[in-house]
Steps between C-alpha positions, in 0.01 A plus 500: 500500500530878487154546653584256778818689576305827502246358746780370723662842505168657597461281810559714810824407671313486829319190374825310433613299805813650654677164519431435132634840402815452707550151357462627146746780567755253635450269202550789260813598691643150474414470133638838406805477726626141525358293216653696207848469650461128566377447143802688362738299721329174394540591133873562544528174695333314212749656258788389724378140515446496124848641434648237732383234254670670206837363393780718634297630796462167680823570693320776688227438753157662446571720804801657333320542168211666683732761652640583156156509337366724776792739464457520124127568534534769768792681337362489144123530546481628858310353793132606515415694815181301561702176503744595776292366789478156340870504420579582865271216613685254275839625613431476872218273613516250215876467530487438874243225456716343228802496730291314758413236240869445426501298821297222334810414293707412807493248784736458791571148373641644178735722696623201701556298181808700398661429837634720774805597295279604207279715721811649657647586159177666391462697824863611517502603134179699545625686807847571363363623166248729664760657731753532215250673271379746764859585602620545141191707425601748769855519361370559147253763616190302390174600669449281808151382402607410148802314639269302730281401206800385296635312802169322557452413134852359469518313829145362530268450203514770237192706419284342772753595768528852360123541520481362854794709619351816354195459723717584800763721332240706306734592216391686186337306218791591274741341750296180501502491122874568485568222750281252312667587168854461632420176683339362185805587290756328719270213594460424129877508456533249785227275360673480163861498619510287816414168328792556264733539798395177675748269320776762515458532878468124549152515654286187508121526474443535875767767540387696196137487607591635841715775346229603255230501767713702741616763253268558200240771551154398371324168566436451128865572422614246760273233354621577149867477596459200731313268263730601216769308689285193577190387688671453837670836465166665423326347802779601741512850351124544539499391866801720581329796335174441685701491821620850414139600436409378851762738640308791348281523810774551764685736268195724452433497875862602567483783245171618643648504848798701380275749321272535802793549736652764274167683479455489877853630557444784254181601681593453864864400525391198703573160345288315754190669361518288185267202478593197287270509196326188373346565159188288456619349174817367666302331775261359241791376288642309797156358578456376142841329506410333831160390368656364181746304716224343713228443240542333163367739238380324182739548210238656274401749771863589566560544126198729467613707799851528356355630175277743688802621699697560181210691344458725805874565525503585131207740543678669789818548300301622200354764731849603606605531138200724436621741767867501400646807337790419267651846537515453877658157450773660290559756772617217730807455279724194480595467866200282592573283196861465614371405843272231356787364289732488803232323705454250215872423496516475879209258543631279220856482632412481870246219457735310269773517763264360762377221270855399403650503848206421729 
């Protein structure tokens, strides 16, 4: 082997085809730059899925556990420099593709099944919660981008919405991690507490399912709370929640438009110069929902895609955890946490009012 390597090194470079040399250089670049980071992210993802199966951790989704595991790794051991390109790939491109695949979980028929009043409750709750959170964030002095992430996570679909929103808001990784952590905290409180309130509030299974789906943060948390109150309640809660997920696309487009308009005004002072953005993943998400509504996807295929989506989302959030600095999180103080708590109370009370009196 050593003699073969010596002979190879002695071959004049002029005799090596240029295309082959360029290809080898690119392959080395990919291996040394992207692969190590993806491997590290995959290892943390595997730890998160394993921990999810341990008693006491089952309440938390693998995505949330991956954020925590990534933060612990990066802040205790440090993130290797040669892994950063792969971590960035997982955080951006992999996450966007996963968001597109979320569309396979939803059809327009499912949205219609909860009725016009149900869709109206979900839409009104989402809009009111988002506006409330952004407005209160300004009053509390919370950074605008962080407030947008908390607003999206509370009003739409937790960590997935935070990730999608950050693509257009471009907040710091620490802000994303802070938003995910706070949303997880209060979403878990809702998952555990709301079923206990159902008999006290006089909610039947349909009403409770609609309330849970319209107000609890994460999809997994909604399913956990809904089915805890009965099968019908769980089904209604799941459909209501997926209806909120479908509203992720118009919300991201609106935020992108606002960001683009603000940027254009800062540069030229002319609002008309702004062009409405259409991120590719939003258009693809809508296309997948439409396709899933028109074509019957086999159950086993849909199940496999759902698992793949969860894995990719978990890898993306593990990558975010790897780039989060705990000291910078602490520097944000308690105001963002107070904002997330206020948004949690608002969405719960506002949606309950609509469910009770609609």
